Short mmCIF file of C-alpha atoms and ligand atoms in Angstrom, two decimals:
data_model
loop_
_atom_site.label_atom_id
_atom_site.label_comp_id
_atom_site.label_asym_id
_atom_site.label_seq_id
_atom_site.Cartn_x
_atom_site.Cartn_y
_atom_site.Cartn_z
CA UNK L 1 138.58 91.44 283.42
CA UNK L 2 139.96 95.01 284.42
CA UNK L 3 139.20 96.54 287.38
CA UNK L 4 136.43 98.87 286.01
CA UNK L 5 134.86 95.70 286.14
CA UNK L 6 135.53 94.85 289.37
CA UNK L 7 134.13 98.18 290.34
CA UNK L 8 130.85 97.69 288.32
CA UNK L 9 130.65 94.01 290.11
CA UNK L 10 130.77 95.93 293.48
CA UNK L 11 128.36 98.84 292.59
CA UNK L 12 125.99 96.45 292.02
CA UNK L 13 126.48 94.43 294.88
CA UNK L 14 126.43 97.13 297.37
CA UNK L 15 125.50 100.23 295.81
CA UNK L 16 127.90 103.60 294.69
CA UNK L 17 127.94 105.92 297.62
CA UNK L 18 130.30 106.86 299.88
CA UNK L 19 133.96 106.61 299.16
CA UNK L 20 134.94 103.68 297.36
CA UNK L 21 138.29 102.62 296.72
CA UNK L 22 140.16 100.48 294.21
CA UNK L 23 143.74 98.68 294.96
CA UNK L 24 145.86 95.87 293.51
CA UNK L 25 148.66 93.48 295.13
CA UNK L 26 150.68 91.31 292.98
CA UNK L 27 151.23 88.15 293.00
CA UNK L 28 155.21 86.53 292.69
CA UNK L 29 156.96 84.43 291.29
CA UNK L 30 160.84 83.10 292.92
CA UNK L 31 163.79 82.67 290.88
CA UNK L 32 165.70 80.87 293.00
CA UNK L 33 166.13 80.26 297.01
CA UNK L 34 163.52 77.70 297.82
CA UNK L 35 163.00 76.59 301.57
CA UNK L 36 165.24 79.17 302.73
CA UNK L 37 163.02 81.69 303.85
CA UNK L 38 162.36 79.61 307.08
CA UNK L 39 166.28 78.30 307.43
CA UNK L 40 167.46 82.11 308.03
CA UNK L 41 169.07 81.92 304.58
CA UNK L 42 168.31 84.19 301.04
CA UNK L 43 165.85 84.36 298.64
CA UNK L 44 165.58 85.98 295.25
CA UNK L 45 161.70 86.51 294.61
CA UNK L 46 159.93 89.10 292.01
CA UNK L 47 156.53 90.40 292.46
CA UNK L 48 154.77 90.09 288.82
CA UNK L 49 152.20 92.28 286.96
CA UNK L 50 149.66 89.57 287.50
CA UNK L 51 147.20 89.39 291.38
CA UNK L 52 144.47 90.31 292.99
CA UNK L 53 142.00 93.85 292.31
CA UNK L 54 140.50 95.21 295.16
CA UNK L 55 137.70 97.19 295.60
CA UNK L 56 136.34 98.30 299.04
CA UNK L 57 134.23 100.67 301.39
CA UNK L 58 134.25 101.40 305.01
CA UNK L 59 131.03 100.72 307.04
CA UNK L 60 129.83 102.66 309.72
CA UNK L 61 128.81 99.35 311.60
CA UNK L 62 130.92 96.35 312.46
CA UNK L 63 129.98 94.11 309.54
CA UNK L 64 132.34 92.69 306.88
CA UNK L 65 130.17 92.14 303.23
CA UNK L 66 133.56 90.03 301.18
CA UNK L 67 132.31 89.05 297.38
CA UNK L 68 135.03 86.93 294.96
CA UNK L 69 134.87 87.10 291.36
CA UNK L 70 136.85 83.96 291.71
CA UNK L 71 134.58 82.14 293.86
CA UNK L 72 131.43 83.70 292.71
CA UNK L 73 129.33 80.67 293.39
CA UNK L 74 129.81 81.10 297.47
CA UNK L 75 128.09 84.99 296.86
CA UNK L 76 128.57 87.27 299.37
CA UNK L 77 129.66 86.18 302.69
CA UNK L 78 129.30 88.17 305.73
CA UNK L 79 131.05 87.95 309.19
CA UNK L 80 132.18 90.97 311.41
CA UNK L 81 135.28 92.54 312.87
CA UNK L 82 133.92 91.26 316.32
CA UNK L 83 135.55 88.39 317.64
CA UNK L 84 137.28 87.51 314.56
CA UNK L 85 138.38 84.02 314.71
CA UNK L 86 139.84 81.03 312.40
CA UNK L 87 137.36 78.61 311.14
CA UNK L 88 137.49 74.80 310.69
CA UNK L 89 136.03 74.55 307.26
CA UNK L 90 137.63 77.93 306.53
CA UNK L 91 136.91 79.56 302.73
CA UNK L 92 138.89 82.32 301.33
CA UNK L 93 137.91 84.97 303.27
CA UNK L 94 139.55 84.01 306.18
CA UNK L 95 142.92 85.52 304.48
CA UNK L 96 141.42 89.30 305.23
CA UNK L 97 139.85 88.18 308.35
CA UNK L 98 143.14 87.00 309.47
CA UNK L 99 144.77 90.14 308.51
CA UNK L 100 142.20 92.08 310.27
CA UNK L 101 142.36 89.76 313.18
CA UNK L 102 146.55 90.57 313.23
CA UNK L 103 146.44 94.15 312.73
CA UNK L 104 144.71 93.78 315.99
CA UNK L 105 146.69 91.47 317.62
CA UNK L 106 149.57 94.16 316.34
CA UNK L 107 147.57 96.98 318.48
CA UNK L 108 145.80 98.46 315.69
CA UNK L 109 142.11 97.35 315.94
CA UNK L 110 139.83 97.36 312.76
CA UNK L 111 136.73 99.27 314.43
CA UNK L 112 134.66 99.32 311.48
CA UNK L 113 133.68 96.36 308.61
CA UNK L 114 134.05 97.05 305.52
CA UNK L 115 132.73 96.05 301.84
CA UNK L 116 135.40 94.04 299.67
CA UNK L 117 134.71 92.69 296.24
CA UNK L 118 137.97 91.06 294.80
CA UNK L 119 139.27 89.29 291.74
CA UNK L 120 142.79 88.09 290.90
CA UNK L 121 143.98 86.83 287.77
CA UNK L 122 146.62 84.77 289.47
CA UNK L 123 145.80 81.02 288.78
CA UNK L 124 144.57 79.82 292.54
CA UNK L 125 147.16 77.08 294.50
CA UNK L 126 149.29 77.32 292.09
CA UNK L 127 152.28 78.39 293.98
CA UNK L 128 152.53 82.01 292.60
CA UNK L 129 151.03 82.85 295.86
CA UNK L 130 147.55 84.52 295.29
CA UNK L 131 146.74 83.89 299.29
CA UNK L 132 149.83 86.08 299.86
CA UNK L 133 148.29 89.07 297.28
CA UNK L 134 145.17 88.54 299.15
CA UNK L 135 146.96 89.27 302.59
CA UNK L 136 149.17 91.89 301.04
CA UNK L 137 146.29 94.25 299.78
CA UNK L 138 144.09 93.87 302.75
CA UNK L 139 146.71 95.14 304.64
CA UNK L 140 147.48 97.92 301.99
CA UNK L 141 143.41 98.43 302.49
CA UNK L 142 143.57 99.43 305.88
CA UNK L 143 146.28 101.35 306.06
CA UNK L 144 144.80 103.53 303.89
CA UNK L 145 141.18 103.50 305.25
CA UNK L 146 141.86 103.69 309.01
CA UNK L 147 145.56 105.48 308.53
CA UNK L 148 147.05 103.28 310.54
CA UNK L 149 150.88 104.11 310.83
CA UNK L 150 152.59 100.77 309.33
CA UNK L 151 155.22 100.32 306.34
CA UNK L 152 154.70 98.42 303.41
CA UNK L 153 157.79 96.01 304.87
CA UNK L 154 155.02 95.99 308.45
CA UNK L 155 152.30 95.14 305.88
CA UNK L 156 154.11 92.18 304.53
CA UNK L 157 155.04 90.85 308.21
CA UNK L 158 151.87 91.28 309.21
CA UNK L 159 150.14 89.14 306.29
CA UNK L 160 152.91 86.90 307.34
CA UNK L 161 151.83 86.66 311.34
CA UNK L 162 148.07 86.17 310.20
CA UNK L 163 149.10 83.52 307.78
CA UNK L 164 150.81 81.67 310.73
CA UNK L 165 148.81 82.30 313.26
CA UNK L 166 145.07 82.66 311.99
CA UNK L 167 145.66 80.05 308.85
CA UNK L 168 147.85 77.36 310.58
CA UNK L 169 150.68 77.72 307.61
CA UNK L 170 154.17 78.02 309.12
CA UNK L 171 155.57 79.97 306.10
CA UNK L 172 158.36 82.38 305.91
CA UNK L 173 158.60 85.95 304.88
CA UNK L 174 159.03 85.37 301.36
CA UNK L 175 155.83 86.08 299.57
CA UNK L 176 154.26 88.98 301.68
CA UNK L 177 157.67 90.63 300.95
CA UNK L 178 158.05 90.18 297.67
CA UNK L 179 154.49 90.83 297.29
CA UNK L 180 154.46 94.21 299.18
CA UNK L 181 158.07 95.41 298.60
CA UNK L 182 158.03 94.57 294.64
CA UNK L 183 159.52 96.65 292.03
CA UNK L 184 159.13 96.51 288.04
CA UNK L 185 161.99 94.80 286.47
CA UNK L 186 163.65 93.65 289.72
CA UNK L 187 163.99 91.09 291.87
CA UNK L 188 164.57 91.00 295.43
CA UNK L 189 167.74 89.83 297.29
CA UNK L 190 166.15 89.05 300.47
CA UNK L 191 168.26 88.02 303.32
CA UNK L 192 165.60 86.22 305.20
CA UNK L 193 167.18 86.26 308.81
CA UNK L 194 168.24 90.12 308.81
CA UNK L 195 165.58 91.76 306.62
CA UNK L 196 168.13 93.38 304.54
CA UNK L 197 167.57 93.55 300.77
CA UNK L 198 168.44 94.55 297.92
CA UNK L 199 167.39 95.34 294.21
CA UNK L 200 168.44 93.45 291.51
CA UNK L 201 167.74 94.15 287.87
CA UNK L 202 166.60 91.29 285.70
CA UNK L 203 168.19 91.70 282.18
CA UNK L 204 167.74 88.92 280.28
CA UNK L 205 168.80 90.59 276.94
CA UNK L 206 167.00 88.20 274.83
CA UNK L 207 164.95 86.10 276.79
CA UNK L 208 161.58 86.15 278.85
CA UNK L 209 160.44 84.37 282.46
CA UNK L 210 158.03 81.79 281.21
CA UNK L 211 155.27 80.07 283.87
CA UNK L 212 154.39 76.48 283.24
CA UNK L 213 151.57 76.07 285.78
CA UNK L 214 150.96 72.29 286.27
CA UNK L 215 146.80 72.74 287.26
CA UNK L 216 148.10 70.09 289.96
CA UNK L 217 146.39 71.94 293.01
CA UNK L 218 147.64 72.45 296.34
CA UNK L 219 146.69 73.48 299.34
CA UNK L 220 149.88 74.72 301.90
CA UNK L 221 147.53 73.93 304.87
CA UNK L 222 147.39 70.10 303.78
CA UNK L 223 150.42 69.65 302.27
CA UNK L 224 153.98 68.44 303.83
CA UNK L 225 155.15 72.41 303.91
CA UNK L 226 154.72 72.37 307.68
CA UNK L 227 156.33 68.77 307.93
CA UNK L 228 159.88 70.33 305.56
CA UNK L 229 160.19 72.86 308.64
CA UNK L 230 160.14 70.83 311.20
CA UNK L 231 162.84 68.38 309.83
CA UNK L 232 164.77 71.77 309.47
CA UNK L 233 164.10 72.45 312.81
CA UNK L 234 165.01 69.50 314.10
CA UNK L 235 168.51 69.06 312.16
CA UNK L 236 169.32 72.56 313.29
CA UNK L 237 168.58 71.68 316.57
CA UNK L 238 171.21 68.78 316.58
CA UNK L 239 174.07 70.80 314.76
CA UNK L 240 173.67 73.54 317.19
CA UNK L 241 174.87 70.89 319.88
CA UNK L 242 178.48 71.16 318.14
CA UNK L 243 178.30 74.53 316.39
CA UNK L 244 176.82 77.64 317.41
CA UNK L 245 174.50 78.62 314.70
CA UNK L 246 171.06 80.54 314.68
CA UNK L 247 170.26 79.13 311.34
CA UNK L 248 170.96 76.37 308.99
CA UNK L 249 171.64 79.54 306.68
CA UNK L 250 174.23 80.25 308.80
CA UNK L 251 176.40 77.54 307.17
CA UNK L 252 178.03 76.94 303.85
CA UNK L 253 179.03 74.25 301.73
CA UNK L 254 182.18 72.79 303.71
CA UNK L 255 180.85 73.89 306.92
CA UNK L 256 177.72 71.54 306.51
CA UNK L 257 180.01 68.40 305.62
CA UNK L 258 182.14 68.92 308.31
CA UNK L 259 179.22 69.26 311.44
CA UNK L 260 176.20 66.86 309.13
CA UNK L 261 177.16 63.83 310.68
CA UNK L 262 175.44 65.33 314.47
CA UNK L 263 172.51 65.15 312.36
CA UNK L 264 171.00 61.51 313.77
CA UNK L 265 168.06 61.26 311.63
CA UNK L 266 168.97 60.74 307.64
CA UNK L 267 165.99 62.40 306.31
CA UNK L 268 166.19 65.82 308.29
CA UNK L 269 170.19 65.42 307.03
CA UNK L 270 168.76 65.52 303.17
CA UNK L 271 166.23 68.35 304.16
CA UNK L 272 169.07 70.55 306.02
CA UNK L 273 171.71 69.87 302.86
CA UNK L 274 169.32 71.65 300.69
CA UNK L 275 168.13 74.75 302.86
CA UNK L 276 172.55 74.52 303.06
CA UNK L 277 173.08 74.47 299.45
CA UNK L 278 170.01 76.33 298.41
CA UNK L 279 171.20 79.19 300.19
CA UNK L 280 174.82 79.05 298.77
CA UNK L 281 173.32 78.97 294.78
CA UNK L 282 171.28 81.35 295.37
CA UNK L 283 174.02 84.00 296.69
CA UNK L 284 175.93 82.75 293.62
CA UNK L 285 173.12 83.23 291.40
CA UNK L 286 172.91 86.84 292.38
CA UNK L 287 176.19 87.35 291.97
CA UNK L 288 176.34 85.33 288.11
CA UNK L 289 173.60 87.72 287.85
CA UNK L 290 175.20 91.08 288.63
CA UNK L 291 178.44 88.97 286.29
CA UNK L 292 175.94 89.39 283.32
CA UNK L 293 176.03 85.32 283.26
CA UNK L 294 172.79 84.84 282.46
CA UNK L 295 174.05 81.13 281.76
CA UNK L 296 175.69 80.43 285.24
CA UNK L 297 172.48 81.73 286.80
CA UNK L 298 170.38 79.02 284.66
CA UNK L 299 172.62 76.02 285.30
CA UNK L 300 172.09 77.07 289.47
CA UNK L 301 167.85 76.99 288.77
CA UNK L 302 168.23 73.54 287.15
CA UNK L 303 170.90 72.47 290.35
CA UNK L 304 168.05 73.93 292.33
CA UNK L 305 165.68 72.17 291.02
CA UNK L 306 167.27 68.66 291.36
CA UNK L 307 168.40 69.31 294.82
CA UNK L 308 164.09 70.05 295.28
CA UNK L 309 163.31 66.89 293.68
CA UNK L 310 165.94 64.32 295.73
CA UNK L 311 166.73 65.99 298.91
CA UNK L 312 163.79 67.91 299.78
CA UNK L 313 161.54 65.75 297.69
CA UNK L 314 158.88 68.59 296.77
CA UNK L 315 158.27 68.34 293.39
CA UNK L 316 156.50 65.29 292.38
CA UNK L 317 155.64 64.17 288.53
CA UNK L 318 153.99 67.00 287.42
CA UNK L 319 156.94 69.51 288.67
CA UNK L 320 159.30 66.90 287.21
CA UNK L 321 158.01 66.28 283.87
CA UNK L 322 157.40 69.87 283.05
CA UNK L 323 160.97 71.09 284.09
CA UNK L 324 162.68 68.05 282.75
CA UNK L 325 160.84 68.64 279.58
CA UNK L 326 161.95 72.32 279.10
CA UNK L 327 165.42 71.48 279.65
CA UNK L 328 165.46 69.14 276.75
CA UNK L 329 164.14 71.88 274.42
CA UNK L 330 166.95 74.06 273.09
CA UNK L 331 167.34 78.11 274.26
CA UNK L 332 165.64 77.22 277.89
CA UNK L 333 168.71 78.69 279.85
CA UNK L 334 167.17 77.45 282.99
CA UNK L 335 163.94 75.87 284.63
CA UNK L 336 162.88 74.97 287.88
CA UNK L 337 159.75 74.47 290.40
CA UNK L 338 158.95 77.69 292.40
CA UNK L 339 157.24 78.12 295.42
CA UNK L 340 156.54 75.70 297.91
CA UNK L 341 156.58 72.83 295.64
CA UNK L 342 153.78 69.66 295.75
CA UNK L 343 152.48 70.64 292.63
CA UNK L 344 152.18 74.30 291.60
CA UNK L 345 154.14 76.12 288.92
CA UNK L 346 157.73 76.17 287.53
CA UNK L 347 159.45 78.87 286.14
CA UNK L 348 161.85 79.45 283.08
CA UNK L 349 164.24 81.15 281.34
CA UNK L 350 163.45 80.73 278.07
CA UNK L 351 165.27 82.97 274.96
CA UNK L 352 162.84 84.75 272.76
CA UNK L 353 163.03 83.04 269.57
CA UNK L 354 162.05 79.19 271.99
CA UNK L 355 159.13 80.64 273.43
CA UNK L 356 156.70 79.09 271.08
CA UNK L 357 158.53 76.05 270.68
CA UNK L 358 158.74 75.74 274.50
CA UNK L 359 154.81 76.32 274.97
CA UNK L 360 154.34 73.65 272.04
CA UNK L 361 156.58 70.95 273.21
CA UNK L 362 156.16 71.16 276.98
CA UNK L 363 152.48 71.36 276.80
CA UNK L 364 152.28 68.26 274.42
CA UNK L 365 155.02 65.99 276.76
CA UNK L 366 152.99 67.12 279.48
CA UNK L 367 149.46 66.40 278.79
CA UNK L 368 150.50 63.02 277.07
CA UNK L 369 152.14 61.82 280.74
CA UNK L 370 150.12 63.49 283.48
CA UNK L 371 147.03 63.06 281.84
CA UNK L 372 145.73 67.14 280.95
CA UNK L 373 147.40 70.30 280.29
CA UNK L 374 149.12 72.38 281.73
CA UNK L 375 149.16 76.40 281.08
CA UNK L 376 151.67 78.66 280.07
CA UNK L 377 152.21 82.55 280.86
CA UNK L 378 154.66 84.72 279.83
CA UNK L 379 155.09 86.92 282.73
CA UNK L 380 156.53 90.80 283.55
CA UNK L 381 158.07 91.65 286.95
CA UNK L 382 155.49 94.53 288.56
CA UNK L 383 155.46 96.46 291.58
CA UNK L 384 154.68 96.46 294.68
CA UNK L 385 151.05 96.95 295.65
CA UNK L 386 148.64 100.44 294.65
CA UNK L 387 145.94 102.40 294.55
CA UNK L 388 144.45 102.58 291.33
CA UNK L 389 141.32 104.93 291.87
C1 GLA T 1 155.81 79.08 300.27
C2 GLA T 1 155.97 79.88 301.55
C3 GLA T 1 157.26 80.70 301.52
C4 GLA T 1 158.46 79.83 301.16
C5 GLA T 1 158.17 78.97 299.93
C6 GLA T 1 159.26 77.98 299.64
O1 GLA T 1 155.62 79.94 299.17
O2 GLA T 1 154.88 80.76 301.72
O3 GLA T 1 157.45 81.35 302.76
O4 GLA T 1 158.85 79.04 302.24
O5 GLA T 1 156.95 78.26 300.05
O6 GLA T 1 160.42 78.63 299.28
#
């Protein structure tokens, strides 16, 4: 599917006049940084060349007409820009709802509906974060339909506000940015509790980013993302009584030994010694990265990934049999989970010449514990979101 045929699918929905326009958003994928968005601590996303196509109209009246390739069985659903509100047994469309319903909140009130057809060819739940695309080019939408006066950086902390506020997930700043700030062949040093970033160039010389999606769904709403930040919040809350920090981010390595013992409560003690140590690796993993060491940069992914799987506990078997598979097989340089965990994808660093023997072997270990397959997508890092027609 290319977006022509997106465009055809909407023509023939709702008709060709009038000025129709056709966007994409990316989806992303992290390196490294995991639950650190939310701790005030660095991440090191990468938008990809995979997401969501857009095509949409302006109305004249108040009505929204959304249509998903993805979900084509629900048809066309209509609401309106009128009292725009979040929904109990809420489908996709409440992801550009909610980012109509923020713009608003953000004093910039969608007037008019519009007519959206979309289709992403970013595997849904799977922790690459299509919902995030999805906020990312509505927002992209209206800026350029109603000219309202925002930066792609606003665009991403707005899809961020509706996703807290309209969809009940606590999340950080991490996707929308990526998502909206993207750049081919980089990824993003993000310091999550300043805004300031940076551009890093991914040279892997002889070696490709490899996505092992597990097909183990999740949901963020229903999962224990939520739950992770408020044991952060909570163990922050009891080391600021004998430090003075804004953020377990704030902290390093010896720093976090010397204050963790005013954290009562073991389990929020695990949680904050990985947002602690997350945030460390992955300032040294930009910097092994900037060193050329492509090596030192793996070995931190796979440290990341343990300190995911017994002090955050996010991964569960399917995120731990296909990263403890790839590291068995020889030229993976490093492999971890990505996103928010609970099932989802990982992602690896795989040299050229494994690639097939990764696919082979992980796919085979994988279906013969969990039970089916998994899938398997060698990915290039994008840009940020555009208009394509
Ligand atoms: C999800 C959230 C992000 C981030 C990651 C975990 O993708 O949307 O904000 O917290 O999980 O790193």
């Amino acid at each position: 599917m290319i977006w022509e045929d997106v465009l055809a699918k909407f023509k023939e929905l709702f008709g060709d006049e009038g000025e129709i326009g056709v966007y994409f958003a990316p989806g992303r994928v992290n390196m490294i940084g995991e639950h650190t968005d939310y701790n005030g601590g660095h991440v090191f996303p990468c938008a990809l060349t995979i997401g969501t196509y857009g095509v949409a109209r302006k109305r004249e009246d108040k009505k929204l007409r959304f249509y998903s390739l993805n979900f084509d069985q629900l048809g066309v659903l209509e609401s309106s820009v009128e009292g725009l509100k979040p929904e109990k047994e809420a489908d996709w469309t409440n992801y550009p709802k909610g980012v109509m319903w923020a713009f608003g909140e953000k004093g910039m009130k969608v007037e008019q509906g519009m007519d959206l057809v979309l289709y992403g060819n970013i595997p849904n739940g799977s922790g690459l974060s299509s919902s995030a695309s999805v906020e990312v080019l509505t927002g992209f939408i209206l800026r350029d339909m109603f000219g309202f006066d925002v930066t792609n950086q606003d665009i991403a902390l707005i899809g961020q506000f509706s996703e807290n506020k309209f969809n009940g997930v606590n999340c950080g700043i991490m996707d929308q940015f990526a998502i909206a700030m993207g750049k081919a062949g980089h990824a993003i040093f993000l310091d999550t509790a300043t805004l300031k970033y940076e551009y890093a160039p991914i040279k892997l010389e002889n070696a490709k980013i490899v996505i092992s999606c597990s097909n183990k769904k999740r949901g963020l709403g229903d999962s224990k993302y939520n739950e992770r930040r408020s044991e952060c919040e909570s163990a922050l809350a009891q080391i600021s009584e004998v430090i003075g920090i804004n953020a377990l981010g704030d902290l390093n390595e010896a720093e976090f030994e010397q204050y963790k013992s005013a954290i009562k409560d073991p389990v929020c003690e695990q949680r904050a010694k990985h947002a602690v140590y997350e945030n460390q690796r992955t300032i040294k993993a930009v910097e092994a990265l900037k060193n050329n060491d492509v090596k030192l940069f793996g070995e931190l992914m796979n440290a990341s990934h343990v300190s995911l799987r017994d002090d955050y506990e996010v991964t569960g078997i399917e995120l731990d049999t296909l990263v403890e598979e790839a590291w068995k097989v020889e030229g993976v340089i490093g492999s971890r989970m990505t996103g928010a965990g609970f099932g989802g994808c990982t992602v690896s660093i795989v040299k050229d010449e494994a690639v097939d023997t990764f696919i082979e072997k992980v796919g085979t270990a994988y279906k013969e514990k969990i039970g089916y397959a998994a899938d398997f997508y060698v990915v290039e890092i994008g840009d940020g979101p555009v208009k394509l027609a």
